[in-house]
mmCIF file with all atom_site columns, C-alpha atoms in Angstrom:
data_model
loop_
_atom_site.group_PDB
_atom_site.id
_atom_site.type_symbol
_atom_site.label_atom_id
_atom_site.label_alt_id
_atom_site.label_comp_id
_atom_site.label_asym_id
_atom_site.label_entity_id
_atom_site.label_seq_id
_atom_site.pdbx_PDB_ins_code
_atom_site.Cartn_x
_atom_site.Cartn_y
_atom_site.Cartn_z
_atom_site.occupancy
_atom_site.B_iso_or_equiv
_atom_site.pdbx_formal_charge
_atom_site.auth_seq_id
_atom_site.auth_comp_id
_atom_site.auth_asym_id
_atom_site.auth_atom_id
_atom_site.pdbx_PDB_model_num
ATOM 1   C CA . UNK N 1 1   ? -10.020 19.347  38.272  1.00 43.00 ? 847  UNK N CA 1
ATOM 2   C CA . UNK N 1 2   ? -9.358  17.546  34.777  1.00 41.00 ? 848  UNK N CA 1
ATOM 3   C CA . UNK N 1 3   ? -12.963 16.832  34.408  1.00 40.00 ? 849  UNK N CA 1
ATOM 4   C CA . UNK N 1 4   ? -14.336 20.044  34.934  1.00 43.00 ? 850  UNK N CA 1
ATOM 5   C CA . UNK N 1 5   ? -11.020 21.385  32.782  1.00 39.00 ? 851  UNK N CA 1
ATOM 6   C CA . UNK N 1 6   ? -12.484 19.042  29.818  1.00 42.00 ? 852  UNK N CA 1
ATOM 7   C CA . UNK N 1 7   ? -16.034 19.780  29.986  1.00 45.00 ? 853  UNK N CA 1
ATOM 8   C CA . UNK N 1 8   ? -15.927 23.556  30.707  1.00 48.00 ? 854  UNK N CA 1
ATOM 9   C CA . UNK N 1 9   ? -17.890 25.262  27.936  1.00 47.00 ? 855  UNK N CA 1
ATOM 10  C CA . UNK N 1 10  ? -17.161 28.242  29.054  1.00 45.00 ? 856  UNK N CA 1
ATOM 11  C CA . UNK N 1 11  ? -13.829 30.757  28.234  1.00 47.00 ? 857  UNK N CA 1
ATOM 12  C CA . UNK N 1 12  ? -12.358 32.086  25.087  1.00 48.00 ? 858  UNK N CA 1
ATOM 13  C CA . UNK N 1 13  ? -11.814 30.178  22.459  1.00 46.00 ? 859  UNK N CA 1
ATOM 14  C CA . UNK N 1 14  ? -7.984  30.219  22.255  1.00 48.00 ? 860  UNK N CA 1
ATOM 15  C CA . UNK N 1 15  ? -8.289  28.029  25.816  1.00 48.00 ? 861  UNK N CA 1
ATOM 16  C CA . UNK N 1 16  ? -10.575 26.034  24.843  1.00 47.00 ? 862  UNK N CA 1
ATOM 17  C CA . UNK N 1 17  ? -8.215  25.068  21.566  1.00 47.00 ? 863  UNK N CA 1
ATOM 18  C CA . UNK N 1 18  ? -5.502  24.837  24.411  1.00 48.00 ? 864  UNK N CA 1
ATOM 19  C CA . UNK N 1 19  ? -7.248  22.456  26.582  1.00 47.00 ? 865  UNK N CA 1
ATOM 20  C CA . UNK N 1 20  ? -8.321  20.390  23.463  1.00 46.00 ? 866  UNK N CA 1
ATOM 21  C CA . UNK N 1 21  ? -4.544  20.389  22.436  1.00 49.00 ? 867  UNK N CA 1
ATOM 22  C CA . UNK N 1 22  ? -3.604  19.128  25.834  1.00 49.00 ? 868  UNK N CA 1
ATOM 23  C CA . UNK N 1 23  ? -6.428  16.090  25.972  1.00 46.00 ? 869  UNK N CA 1
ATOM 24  C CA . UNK N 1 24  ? -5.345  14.951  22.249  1.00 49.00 ? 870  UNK N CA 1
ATOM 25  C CA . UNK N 1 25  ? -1.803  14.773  23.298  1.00 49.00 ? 871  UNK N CA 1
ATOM 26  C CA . UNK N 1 26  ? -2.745  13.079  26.548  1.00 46.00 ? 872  UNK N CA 1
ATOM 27  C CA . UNK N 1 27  ? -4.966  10.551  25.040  1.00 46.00 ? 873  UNK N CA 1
ATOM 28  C CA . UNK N 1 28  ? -2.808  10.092  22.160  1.00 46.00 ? 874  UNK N CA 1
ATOM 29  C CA . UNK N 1 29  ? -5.004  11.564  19.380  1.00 44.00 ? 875  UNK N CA 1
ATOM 30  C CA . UNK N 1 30  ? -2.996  14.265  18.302  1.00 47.00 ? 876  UNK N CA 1
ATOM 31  C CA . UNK N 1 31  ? -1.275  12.532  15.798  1.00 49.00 ? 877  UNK N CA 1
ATOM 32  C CA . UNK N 1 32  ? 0.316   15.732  13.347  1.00 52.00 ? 878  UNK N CA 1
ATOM 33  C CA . UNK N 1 33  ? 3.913   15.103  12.461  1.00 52.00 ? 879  UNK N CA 1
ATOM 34  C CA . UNK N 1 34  ? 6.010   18.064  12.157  1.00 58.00 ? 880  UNK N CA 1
ATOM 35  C CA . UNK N 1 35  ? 7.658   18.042  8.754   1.00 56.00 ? 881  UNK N CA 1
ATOM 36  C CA . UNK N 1 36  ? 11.003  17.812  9.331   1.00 59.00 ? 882  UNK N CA 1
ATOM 37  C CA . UNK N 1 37  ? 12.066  19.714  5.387   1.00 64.00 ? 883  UNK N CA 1
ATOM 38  C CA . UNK N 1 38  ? 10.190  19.251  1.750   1.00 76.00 ? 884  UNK N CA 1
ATOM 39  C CA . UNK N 1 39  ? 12.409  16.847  -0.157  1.00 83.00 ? 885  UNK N CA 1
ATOM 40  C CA . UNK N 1 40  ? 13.693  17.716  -3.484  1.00 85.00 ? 886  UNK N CA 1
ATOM 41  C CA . UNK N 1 41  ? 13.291  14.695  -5.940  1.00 89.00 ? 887  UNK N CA 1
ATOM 42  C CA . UNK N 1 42  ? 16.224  12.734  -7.396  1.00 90.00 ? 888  UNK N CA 1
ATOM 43  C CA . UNK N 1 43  ? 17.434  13.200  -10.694 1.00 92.00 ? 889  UNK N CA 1
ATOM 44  C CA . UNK N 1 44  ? 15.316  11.335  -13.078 1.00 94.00 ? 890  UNK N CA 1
ATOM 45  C CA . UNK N 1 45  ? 13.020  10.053  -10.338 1.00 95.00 ? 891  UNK N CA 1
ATOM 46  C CA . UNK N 1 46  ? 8.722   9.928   -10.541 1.00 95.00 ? 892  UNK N CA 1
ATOM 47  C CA . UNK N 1 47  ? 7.007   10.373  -7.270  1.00 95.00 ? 893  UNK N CA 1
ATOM 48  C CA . UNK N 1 48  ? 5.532   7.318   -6.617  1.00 94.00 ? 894  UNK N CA 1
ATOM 49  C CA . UNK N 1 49  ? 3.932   8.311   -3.083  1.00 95.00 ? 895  UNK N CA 1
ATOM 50  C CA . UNK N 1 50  ? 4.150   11.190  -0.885  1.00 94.00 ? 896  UNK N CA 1
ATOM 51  C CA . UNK N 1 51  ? 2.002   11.877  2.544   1.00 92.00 ? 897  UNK N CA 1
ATOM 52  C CA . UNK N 1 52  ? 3.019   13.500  5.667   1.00 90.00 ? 898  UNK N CA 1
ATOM 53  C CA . UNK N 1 53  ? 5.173   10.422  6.799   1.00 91.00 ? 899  UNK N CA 1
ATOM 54  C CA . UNK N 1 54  ? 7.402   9.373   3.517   1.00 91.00 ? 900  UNK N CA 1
ATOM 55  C CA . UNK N 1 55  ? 7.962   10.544  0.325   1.00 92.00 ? 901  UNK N CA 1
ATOM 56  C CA . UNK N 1 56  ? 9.007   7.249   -1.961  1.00 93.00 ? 902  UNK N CA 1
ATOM 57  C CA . UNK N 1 57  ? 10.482  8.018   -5.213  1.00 95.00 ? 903  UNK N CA 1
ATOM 58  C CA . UNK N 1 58  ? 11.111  5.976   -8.318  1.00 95.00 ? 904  UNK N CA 1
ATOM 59  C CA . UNK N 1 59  ? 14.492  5.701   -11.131 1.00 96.00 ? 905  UNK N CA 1
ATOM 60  C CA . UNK N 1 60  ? 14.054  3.397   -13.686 1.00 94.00 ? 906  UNK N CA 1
ATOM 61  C CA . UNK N 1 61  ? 16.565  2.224   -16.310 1.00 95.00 ? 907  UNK N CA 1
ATOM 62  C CA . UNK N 1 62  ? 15.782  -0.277  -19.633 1.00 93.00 ? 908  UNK N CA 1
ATOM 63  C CA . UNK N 1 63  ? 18.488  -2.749  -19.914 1.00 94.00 ? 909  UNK N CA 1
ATOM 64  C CA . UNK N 1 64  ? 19.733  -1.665  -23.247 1.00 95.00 ? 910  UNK N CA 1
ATOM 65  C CA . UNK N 1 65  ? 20.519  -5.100  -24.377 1.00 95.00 ? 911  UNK N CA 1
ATOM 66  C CA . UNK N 1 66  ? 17.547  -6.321  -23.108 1.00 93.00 ? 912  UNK N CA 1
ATOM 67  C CA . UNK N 1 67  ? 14.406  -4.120  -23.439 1.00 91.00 ? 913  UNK N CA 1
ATOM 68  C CA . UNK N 1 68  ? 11.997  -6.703  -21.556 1.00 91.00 ? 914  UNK N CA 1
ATOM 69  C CA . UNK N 1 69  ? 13.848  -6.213  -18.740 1.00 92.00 ? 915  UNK N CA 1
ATOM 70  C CA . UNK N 1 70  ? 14.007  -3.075  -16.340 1.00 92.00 ? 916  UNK N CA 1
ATOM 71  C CA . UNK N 1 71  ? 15.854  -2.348  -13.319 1.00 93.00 ? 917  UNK N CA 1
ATOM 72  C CA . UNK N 1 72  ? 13.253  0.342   -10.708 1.00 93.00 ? 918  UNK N CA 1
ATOM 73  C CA . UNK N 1 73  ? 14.838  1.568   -7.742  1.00 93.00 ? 919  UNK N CA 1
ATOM 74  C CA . UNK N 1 74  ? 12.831  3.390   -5.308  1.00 92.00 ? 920  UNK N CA 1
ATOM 75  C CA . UNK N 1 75  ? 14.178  5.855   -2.252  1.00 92.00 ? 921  UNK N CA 1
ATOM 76  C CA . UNK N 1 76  ? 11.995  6.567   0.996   1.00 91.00 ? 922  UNK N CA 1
ATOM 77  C CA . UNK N 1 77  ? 12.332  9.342   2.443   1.00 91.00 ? 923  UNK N CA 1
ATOM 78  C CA . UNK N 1 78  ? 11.103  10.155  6.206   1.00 89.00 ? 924  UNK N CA 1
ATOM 79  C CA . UNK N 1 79  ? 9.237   13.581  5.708   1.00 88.00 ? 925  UNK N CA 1
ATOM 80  C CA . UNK N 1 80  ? 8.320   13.663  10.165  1.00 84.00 ? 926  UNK N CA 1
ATOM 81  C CA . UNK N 1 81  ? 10.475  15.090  12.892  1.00 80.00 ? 927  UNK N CA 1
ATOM 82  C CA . UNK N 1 82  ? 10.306  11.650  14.300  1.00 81.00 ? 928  UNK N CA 1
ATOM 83  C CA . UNK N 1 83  ? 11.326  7.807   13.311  1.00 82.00 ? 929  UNK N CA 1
ATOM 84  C CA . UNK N 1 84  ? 9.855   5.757   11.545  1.00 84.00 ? 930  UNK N CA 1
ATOM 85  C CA . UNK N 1 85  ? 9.850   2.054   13.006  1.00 82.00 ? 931  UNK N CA 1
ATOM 86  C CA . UNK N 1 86  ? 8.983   -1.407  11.651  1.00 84.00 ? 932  UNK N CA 1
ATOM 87  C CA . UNK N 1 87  ? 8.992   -0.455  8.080   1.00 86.00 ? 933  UNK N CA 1
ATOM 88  C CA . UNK N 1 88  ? 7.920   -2.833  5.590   1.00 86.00 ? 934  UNK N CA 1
ATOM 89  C CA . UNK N 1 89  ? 7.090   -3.217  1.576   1.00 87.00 ? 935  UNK N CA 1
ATOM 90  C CA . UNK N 1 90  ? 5.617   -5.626  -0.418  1.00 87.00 ? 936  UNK N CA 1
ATOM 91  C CA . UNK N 1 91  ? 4.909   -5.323  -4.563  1.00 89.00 ? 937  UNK N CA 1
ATOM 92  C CA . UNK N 1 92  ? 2.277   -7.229  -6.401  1.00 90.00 ? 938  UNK N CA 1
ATOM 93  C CA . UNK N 1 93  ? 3.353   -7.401  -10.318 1.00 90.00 ? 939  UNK N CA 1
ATOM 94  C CA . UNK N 1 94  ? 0.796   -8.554  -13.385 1.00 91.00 ? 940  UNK N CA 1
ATOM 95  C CA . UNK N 1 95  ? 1.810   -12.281 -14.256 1.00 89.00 ? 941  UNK N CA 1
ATOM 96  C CA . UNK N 1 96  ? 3.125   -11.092 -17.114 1.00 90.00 ? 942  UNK N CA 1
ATOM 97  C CA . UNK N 1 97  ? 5.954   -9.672  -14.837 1.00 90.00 ? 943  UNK N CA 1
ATOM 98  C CA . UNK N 1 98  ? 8.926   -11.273 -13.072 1.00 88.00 ? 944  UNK N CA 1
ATOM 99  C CA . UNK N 1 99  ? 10.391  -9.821  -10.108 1.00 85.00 ? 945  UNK N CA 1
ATOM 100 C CA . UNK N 1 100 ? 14.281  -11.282 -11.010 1.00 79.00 ? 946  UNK N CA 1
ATOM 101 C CA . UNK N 1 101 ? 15.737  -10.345 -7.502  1.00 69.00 ? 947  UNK N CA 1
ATOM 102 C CA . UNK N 1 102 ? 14.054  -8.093  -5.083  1.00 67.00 ? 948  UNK N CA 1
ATOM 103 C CA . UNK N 1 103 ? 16.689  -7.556  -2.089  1.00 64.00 ? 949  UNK N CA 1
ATOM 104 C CA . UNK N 1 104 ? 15.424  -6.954  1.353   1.00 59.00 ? 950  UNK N CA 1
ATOM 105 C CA . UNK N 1 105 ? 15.450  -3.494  2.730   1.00 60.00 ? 951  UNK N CA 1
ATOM 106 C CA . UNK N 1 106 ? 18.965  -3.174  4.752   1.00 52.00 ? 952  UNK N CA 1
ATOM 107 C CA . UNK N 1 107 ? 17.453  -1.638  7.568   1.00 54.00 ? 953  UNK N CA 1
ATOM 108 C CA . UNK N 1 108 ? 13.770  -1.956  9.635   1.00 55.00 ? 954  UNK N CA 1
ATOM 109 C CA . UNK N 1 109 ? 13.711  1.628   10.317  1.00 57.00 ? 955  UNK N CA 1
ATOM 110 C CA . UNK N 1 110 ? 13.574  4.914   8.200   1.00 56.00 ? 956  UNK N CA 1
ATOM 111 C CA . UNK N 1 111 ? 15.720  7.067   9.949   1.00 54.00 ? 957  UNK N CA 1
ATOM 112 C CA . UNK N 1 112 ? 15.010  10.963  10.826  1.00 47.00 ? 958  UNK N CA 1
ATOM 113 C CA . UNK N 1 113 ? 18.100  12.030  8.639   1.00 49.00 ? 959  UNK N CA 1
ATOM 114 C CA . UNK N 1 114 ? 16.423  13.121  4.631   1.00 49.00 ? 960  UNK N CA 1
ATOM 115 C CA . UNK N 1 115 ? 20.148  13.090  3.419   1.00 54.00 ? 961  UNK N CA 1
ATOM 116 C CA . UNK N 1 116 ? 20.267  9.460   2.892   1.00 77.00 ? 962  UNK N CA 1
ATOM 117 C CA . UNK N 1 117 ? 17.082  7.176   1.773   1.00 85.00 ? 963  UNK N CA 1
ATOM 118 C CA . UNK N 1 118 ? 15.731  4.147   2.562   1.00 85.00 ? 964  UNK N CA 1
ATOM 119 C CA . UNK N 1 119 ? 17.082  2.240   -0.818  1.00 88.00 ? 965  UNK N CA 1
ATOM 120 C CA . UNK N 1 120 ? 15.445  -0.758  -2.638  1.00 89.00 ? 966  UNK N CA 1
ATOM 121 C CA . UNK N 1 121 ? 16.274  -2.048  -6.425  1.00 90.00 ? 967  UNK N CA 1
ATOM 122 C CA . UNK N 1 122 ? 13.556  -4.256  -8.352  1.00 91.00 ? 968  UNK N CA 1
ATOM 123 C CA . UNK N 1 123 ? 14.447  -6.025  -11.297 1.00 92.00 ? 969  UNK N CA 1
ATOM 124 C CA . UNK N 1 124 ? 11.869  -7.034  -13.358 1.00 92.00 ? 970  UNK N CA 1
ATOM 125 C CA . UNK N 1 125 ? 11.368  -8.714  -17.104 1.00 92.00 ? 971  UNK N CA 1
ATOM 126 C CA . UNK N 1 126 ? 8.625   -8.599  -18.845 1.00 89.00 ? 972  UNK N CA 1
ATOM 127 C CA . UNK N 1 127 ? 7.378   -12.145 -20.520 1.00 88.00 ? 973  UNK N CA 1
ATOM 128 C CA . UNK N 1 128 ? 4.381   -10.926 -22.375 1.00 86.00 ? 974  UNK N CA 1
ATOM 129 C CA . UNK N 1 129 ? 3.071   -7.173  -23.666 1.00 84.00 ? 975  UNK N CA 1
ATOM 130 C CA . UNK N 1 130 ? 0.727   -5.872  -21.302 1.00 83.00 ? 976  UNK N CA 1
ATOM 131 C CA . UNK N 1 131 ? 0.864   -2.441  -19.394 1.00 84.00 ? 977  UNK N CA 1
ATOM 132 C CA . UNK N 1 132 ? 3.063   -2.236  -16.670 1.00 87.00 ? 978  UNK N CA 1
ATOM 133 C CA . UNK N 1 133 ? 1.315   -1.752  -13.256 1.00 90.00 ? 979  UNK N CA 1
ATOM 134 C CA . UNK N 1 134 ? 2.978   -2.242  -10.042 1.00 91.00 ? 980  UNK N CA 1
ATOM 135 C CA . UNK N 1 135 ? 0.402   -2.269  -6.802  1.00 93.00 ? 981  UNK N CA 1
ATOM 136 C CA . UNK N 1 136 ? 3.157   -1.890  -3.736  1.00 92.00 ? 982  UNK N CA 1
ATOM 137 C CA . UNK N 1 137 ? 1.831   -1.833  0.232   1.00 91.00 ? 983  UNK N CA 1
ATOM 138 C CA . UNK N 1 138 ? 3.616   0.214   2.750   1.00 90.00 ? 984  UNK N CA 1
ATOM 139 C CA . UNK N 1 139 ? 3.040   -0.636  6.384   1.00 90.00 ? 985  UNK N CA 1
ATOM 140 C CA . UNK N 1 140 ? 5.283   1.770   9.303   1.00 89.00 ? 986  UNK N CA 1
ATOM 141 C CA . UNK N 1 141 ? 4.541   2.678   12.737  1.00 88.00 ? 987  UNK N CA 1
ATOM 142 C CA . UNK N 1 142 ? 4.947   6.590   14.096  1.00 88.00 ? 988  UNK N CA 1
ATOM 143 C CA . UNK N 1 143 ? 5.225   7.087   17.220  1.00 88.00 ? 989  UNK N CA 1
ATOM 144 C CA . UNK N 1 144 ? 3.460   4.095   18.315  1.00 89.00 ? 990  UNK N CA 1
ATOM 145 C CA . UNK N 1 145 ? 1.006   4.148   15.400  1.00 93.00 ? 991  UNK N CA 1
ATOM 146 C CA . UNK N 1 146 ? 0.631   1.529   12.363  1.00 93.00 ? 992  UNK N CA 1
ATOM 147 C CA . UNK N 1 147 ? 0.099   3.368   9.277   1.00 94.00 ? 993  UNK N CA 1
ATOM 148 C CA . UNK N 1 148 ? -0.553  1.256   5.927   1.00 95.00 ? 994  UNK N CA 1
ATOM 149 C CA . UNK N 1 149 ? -0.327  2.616   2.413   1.00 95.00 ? 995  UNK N CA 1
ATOM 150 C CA . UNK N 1 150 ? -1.771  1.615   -0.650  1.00 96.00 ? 996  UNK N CA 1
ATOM 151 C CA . UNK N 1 151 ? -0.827  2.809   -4.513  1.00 94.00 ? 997  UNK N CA 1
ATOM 152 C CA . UNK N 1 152 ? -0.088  1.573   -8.325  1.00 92.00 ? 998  UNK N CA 1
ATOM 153 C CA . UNK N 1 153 ? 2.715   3.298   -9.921  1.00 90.00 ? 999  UNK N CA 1
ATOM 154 C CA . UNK N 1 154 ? 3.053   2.542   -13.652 1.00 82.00 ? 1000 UNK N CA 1
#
């Protein structure tokens, strides 16, 4: 019986890594992703953020008539054999920074496919000289899962 199946104590080890195999995925605890590829990083990109999930990358370009004011555009990538659902981001700026137009994401959902990103374009202008910091929150749900993500990029 399951019970006995669980507790047994008894057995070689590569069963007992079996069985515990078999009770994560029936109670939902075995929560590793299979990586679907490693993605290479765009052309004149930063990694902002990378886990087993997403890999988010940055491009940014100076305005060259304007040096206060900077266009970022980040790609997510899905990294997981798996979708990604209800996929959100929010950025939190210094004062001393304006997000001009921040358009929403297109889509809700990161897709399985690493050939084309989840795209979003900041523009920002600076009003003062201070550092740039940008804290951004990611919150996404794998199979069933909410996941939330924390990190300053610079």
């Amino acid at each position: 019986d399951l019970l006995s199946f669980v507790m047994n104590d008894k057995g070689d080890q590569q069963n007992n890594n079996k069985h515990s195999n078999y009770l994560d995925d029936l109670l939902g605890l075995n929560l590793k992703e299979k990586v679907v590829q490693e993605i290479t990083p765009p052309p004149n990109s930063t990694e902002l953020f990378n886990n087993n999930h997403i890999v988010i990358f940055s491009q940014t370009q100076t305005n060259p008539q304007d040096p206060n004011q900077i266009a970022k555009r980040l790609l997510i990538y899905n990294k997981c054999s798996t979708q990604i659902t209800n996929f959100m981001i929010f950025h939190q700026l210094p004062t001393e920074y304006l997000i001009i137009e921040k358009p929403d994401l297109k889509t809700n959902c990161v897709t399985i496919s690493n050939a084309k990103p989840l795209e979003q374009i900041l523009y920002i202008k600076r009003t003062a000289s201070i550092r740039f910091e940008m804290k951004t929150s990611v919150r996404y749900n794998v199979n069933g899962q909410d996941f939330t993500v924390n990190f300053i990029s610079n």
